[in-house]
PDB file of C-alpha atoms in Angstrom:
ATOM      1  CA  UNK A   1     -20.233  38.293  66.980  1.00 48.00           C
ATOM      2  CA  UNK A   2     -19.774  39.853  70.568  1.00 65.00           C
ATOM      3  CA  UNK A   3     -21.935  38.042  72.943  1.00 79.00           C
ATOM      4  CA  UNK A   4     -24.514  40.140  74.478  1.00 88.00           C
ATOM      5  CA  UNK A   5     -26.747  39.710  78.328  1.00 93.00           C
ATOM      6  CA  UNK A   6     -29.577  42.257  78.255  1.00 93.00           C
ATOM      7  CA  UNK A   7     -31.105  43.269  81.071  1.00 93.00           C
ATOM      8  CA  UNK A   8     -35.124  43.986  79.546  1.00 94.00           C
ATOM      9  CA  UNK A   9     -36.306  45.924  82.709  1.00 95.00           C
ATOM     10  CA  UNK A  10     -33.331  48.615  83.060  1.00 96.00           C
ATOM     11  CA  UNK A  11     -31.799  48.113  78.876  1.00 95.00           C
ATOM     12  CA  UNK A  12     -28.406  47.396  80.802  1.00 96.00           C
ATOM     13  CA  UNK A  13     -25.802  45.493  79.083  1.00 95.00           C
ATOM     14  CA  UNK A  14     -23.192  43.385  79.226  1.00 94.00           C
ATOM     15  CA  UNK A  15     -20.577  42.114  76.772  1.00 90.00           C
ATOM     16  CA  UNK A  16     -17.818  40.558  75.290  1.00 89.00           C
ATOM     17  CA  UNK A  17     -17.403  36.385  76.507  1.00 90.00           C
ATOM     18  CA  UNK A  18     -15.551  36.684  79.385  1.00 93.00           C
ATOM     19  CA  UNK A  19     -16.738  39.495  81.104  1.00 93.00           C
ATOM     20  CA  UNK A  20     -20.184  37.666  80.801  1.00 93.00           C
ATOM     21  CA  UNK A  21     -19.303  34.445  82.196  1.00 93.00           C
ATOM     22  CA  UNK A  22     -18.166  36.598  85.373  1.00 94.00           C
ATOM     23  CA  UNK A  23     -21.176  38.162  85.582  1.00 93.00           C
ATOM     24  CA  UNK A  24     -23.374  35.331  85.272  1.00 91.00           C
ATOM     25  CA  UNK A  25     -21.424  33.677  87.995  1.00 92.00           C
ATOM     26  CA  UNK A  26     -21.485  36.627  89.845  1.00 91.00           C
ATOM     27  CA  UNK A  27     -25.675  36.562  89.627  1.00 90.00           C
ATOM     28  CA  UNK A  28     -25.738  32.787  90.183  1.00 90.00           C
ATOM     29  CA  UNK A  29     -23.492  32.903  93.218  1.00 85.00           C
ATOM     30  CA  UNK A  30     -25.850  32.078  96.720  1.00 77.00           C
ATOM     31  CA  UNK A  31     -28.723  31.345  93.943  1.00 85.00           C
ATOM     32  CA  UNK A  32     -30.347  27.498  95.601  1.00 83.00           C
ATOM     33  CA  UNK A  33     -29.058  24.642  92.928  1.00 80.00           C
ATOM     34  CA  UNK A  34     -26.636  26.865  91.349  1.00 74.00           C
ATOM     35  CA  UNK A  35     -23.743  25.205  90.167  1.00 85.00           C
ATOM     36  CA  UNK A  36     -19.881  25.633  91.868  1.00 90.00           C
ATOM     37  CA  UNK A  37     -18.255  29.187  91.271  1.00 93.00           C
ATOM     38  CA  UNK A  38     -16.335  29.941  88.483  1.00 95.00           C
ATOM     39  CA  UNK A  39     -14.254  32.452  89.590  1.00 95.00           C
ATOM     40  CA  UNK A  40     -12.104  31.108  93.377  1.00 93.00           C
ATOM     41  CA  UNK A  41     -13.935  34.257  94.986  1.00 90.00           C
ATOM     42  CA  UNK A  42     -10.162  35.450  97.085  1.00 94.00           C
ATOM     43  CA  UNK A  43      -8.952  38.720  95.000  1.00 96.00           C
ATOM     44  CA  UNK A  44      -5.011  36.649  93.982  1.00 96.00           C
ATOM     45  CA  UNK A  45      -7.122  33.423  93.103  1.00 95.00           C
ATOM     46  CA  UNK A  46      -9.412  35.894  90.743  1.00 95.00           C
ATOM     47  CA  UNK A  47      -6.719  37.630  89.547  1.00 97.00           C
ATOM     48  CA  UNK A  48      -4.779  34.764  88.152  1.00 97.00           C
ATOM     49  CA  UNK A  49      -8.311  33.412  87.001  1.00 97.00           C
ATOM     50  CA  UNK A  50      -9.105  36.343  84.266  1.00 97.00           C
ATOM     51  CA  UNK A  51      -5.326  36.480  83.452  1.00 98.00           C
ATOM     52  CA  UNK A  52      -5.304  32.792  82.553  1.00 98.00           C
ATOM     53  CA  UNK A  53      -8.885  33.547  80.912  1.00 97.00           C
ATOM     54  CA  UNK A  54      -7.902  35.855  78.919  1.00 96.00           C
ATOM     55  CA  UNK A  55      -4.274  33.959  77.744  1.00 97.00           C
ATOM     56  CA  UNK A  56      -6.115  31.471  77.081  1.00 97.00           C
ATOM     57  CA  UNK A  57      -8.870  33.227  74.640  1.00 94.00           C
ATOM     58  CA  UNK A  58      -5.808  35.052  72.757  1.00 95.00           C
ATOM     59  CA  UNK A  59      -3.888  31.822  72.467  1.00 96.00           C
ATOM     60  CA  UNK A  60      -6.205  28.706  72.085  1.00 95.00           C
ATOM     61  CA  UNK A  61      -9.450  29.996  71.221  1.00 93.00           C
ATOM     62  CA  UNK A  62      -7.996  32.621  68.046  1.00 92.00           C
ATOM     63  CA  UNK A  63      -5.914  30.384  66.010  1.00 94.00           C
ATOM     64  CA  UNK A  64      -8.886  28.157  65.882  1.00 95.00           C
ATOM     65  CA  UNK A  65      -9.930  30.669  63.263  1.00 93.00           C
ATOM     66  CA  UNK A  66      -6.196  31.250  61.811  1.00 95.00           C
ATOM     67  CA  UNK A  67      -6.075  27.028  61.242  1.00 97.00           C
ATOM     68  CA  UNK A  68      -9.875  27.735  59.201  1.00 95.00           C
ATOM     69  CA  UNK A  69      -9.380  30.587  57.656  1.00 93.00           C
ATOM     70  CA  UNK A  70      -5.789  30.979  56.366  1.00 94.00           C
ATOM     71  CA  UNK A  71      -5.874  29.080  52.559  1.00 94.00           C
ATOM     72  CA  UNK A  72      -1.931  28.773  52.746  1.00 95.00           C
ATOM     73  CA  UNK A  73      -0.563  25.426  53.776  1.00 96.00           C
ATOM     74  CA  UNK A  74       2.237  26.961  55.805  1.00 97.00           C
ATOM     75  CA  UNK A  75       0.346  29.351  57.600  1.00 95.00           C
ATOM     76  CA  UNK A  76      -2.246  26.594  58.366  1.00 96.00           C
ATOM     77  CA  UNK A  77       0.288  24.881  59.923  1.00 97.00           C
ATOM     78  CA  UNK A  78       2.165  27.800  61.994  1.00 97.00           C
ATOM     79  CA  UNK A  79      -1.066  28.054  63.433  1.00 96.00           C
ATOM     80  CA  UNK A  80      -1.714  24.868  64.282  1.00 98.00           C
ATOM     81  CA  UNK A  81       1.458  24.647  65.809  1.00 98.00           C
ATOM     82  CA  UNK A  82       1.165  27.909  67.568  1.00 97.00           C
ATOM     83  CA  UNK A  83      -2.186  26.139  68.663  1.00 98.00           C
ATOM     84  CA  UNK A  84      -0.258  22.906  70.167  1.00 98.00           C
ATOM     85  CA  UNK A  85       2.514  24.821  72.054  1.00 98.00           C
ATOM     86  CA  UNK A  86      -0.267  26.798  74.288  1.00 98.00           C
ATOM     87  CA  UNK A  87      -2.709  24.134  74.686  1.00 98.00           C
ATOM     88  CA  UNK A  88       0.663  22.073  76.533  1.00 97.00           C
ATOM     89  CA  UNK A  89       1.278  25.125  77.859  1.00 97.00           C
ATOM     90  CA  UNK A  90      -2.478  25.163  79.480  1.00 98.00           C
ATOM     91  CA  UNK A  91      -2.409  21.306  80.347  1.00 96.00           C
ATOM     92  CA  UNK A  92       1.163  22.296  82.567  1.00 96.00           C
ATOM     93  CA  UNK A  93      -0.967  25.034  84.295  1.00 95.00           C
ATOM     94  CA  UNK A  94      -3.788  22.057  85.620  1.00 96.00           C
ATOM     95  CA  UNK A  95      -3.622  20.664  88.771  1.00 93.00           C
ATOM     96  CA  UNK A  96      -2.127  16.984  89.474  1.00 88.00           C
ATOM     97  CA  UNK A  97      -5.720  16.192  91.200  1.00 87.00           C
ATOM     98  CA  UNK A  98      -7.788  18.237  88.804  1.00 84.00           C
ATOM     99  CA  UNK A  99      -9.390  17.520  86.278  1.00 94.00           C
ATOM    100  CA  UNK A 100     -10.155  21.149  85.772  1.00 97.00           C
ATOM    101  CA  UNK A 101      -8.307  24.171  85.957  1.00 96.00           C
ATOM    102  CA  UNK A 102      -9.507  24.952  89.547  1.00 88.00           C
ATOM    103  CA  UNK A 103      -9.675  21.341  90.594  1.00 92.00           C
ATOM    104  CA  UNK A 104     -12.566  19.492  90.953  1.00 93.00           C
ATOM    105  CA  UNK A 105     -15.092  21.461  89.142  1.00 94.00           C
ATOM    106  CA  UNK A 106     -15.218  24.145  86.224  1.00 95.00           C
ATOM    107  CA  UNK A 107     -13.888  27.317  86.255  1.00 96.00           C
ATOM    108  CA  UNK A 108     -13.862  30.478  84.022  1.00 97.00           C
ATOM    109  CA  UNK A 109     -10.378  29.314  82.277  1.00 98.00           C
ATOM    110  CA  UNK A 110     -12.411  26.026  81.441  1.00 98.00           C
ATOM    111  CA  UNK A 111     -15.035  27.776  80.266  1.00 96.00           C
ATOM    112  CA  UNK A 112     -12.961  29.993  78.147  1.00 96.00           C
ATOM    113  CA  UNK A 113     -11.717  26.965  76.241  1.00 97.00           C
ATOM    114  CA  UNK A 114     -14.225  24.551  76.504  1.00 97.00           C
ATOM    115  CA  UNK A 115     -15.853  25.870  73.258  1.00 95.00           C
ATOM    116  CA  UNK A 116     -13.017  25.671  70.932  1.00 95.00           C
ATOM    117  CA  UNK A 117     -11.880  22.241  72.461  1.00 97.00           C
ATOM    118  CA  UNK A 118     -15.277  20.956  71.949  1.00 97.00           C
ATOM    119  CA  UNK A 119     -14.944  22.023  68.118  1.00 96.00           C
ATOM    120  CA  UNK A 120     -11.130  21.392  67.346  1.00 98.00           C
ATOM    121  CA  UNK A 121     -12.181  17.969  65.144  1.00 97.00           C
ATOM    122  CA  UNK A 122     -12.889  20.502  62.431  1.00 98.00           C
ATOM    123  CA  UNK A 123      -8.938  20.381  61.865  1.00 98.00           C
ATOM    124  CA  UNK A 124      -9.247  16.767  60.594  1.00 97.00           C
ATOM    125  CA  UNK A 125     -12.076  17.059  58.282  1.00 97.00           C
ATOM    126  CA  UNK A 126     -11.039  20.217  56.726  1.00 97.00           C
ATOM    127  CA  UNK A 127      -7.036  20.367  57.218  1.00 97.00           C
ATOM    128  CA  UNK A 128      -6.377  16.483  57.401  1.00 97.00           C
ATOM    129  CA  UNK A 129      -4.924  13.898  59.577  1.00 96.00           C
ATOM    130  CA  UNK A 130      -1.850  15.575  60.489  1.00 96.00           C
ATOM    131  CA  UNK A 131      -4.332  18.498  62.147  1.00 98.00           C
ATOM    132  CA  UNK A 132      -5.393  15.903  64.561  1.00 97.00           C
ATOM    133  CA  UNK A 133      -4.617  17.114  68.708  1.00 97.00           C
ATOM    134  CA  UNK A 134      -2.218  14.761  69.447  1.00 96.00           C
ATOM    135  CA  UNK A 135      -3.112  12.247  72.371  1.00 94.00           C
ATOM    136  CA  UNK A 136       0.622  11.854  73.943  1.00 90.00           C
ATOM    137  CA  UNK A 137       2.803  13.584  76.308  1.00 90.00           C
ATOM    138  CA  UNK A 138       2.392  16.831  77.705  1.00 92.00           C
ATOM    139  CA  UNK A 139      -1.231  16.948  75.681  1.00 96.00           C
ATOM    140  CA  UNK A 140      -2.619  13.506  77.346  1.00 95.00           C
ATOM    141  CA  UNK A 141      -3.433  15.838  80.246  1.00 95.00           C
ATOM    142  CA  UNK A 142      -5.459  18.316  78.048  1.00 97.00           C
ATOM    143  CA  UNK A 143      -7.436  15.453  76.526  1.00 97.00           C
ATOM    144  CA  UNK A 144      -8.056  14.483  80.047  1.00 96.00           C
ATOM    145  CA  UNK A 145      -9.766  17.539  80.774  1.00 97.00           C
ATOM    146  CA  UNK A 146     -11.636  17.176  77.529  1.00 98.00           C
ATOM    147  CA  UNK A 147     -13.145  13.759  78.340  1.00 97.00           C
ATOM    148  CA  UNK A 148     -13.888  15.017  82.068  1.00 97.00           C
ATOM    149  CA  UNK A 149     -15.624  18.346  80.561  1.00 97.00           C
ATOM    150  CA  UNK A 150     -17.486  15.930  77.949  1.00 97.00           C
ATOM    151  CA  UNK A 151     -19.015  14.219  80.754  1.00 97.00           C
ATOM    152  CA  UNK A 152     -20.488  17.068  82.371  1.00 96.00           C
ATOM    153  CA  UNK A 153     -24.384  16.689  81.775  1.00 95.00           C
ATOM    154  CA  UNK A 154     -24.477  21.221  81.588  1.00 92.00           C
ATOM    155  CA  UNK A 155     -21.438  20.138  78.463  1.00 95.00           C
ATOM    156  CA  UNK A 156     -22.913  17.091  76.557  1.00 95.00           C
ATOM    157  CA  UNK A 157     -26.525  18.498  76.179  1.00 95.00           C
ATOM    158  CA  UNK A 158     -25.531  21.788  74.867  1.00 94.00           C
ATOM    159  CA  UNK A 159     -22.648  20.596  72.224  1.00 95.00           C
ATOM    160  CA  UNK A 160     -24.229  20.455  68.863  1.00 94.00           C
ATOM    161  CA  UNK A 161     -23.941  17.188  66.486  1.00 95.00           C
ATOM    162  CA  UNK A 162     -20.584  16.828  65.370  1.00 95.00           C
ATOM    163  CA  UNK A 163     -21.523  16.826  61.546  1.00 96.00           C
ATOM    164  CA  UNK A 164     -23.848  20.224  61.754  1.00 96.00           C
ATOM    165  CA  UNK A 165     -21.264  21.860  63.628  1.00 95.00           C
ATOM    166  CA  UNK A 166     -18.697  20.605  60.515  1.00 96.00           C
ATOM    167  CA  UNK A 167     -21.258  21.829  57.840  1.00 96.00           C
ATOM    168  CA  UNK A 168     -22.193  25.326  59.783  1.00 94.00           C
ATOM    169  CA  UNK A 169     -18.326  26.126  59.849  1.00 94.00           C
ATOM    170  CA  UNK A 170     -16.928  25.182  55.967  1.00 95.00           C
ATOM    171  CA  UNK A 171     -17.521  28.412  54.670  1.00 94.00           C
ATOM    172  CA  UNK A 172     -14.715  29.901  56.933  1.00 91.00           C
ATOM    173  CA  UNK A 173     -12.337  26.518  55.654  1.00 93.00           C
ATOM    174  CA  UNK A 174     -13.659  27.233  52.167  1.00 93.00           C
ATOM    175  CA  UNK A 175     -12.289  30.956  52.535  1.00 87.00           C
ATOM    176  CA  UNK A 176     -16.545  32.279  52.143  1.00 88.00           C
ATOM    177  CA  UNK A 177     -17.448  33.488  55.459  1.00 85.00           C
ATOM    178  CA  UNK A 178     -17.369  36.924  55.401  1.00 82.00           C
ATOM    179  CA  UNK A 179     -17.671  37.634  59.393  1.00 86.00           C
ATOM    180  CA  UNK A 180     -15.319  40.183  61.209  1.00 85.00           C
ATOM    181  CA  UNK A 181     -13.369  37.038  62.630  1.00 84.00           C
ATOM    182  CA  UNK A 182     -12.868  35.927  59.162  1.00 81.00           C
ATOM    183  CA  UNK A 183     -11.922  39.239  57.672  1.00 84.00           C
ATOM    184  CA  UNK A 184      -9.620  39.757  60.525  1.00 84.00           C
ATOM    185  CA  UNK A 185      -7.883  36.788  59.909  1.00 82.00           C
ATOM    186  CA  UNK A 186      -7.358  37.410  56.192  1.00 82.00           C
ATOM    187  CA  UNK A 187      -6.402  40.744  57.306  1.00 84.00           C
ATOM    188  CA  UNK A 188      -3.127  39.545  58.733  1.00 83.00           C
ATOM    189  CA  UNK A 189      -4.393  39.727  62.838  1.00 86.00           C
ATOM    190  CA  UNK A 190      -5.671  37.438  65.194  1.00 85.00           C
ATOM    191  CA  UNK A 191      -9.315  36.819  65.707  1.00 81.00           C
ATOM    192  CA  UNK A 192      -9.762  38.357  69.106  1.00 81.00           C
ATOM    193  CA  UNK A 193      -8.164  41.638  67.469  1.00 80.00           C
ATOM    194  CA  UNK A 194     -11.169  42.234  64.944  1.00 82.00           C
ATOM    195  CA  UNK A 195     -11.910  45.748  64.470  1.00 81.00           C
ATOM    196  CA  UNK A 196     -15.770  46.743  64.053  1.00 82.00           C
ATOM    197  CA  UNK A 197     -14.774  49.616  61.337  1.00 84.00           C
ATOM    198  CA  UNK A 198     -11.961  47.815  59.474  1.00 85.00           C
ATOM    199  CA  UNK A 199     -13.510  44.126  59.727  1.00 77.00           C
ATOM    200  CA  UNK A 200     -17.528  45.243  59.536  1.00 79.00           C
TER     201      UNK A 200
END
């Protein structure tokens, strides 16, 4: 479950999402044809980076898996609506010029997201209509940054067809998957709080 970068020639590792999405920029940084940072680079503009980052992962990115996994009506909902309070919360926290979190190009709070946004549709087919993001108000601004991620060449060629992605993820709808998320979840925590002994 815990992405993993492995380093064959020393057997150095590192882990966990976010902390490998800084390193990887980190390695890529002064590399020819490498893409903008991801993190500002100034120690404040970093700072606020892997806060946001990591509010973001607790708050957007986990009840992804409480919407799925939870079988009770109510507590699909609460998290849904849980879901809808931080996601306006995130599009108040973009910039008026944007479209991304740091402006003009991705950063690692995009890239934290980006993931679960891409894969939030799963609501509709398995929760209904009324588990649709809604496209008004504070959240037009989020499905801005969507449509400008979408467009990205380094986004659309690595987001898997819509109906795979649907079929891969119905066991943890359907209450089957049996992953540490999942047991997590039915555990009574959120995702990112899985516990290797209590979850495995």
């Amino acid at each position: 479950m815990v992405p993993t970068l492995l380093d064959p020639a020393t057997g150095r590792v590192v882990t966990e999402s976010l902390v490998a999405v800084e390193f990887v920029d980190e390695v890529a940084r002064g590399r020819p044809g490498a893409a903008p940072p991801l993190m500002p680079g100034d120690p404040f503009g970093n700072a606020r980076a892997r806060v946001w980052a990591s509010w973001v992962n607790a708050k957007c990115c986990s009840p992804y898996y409480a919407v799925l996994c939870k079988q009770d009506r109510a507590d699909q909902r609460a998290a849904f609506d849980g879901l809808l309070a931080s996601l306006r919360r995130f599009a108040r926290e973009l910039p008026e010029a944007g479209p991304f979190f740091g402006g003009g190009s991705l950063s690692a709070v995009d890239v934290a997201l980006l993931p679960w946004a891409l894969r939030f549709y799963v609501f509709e087919i398995y929760r209904g209509e009324d588990f649709a993001i809604p496209d008004d108000g504070e959240l037009a601004r989020y499905h801005r940054w969507l449509e400008a991620a979408r467009a990205l060449p380094a986004v659309s060629s690595t987001t898997p067809p819509a109906d795979r992605y649907a079929e891969h993820i119905k066991k943890y709808a359907t209450a089957s998957a049996r992953s540490k998320v999942a047991n997590a979840v039915r555990r009574g925590v959120s995702a990112h709080e899985y516990d290797d002994e209590l979850d495995g």
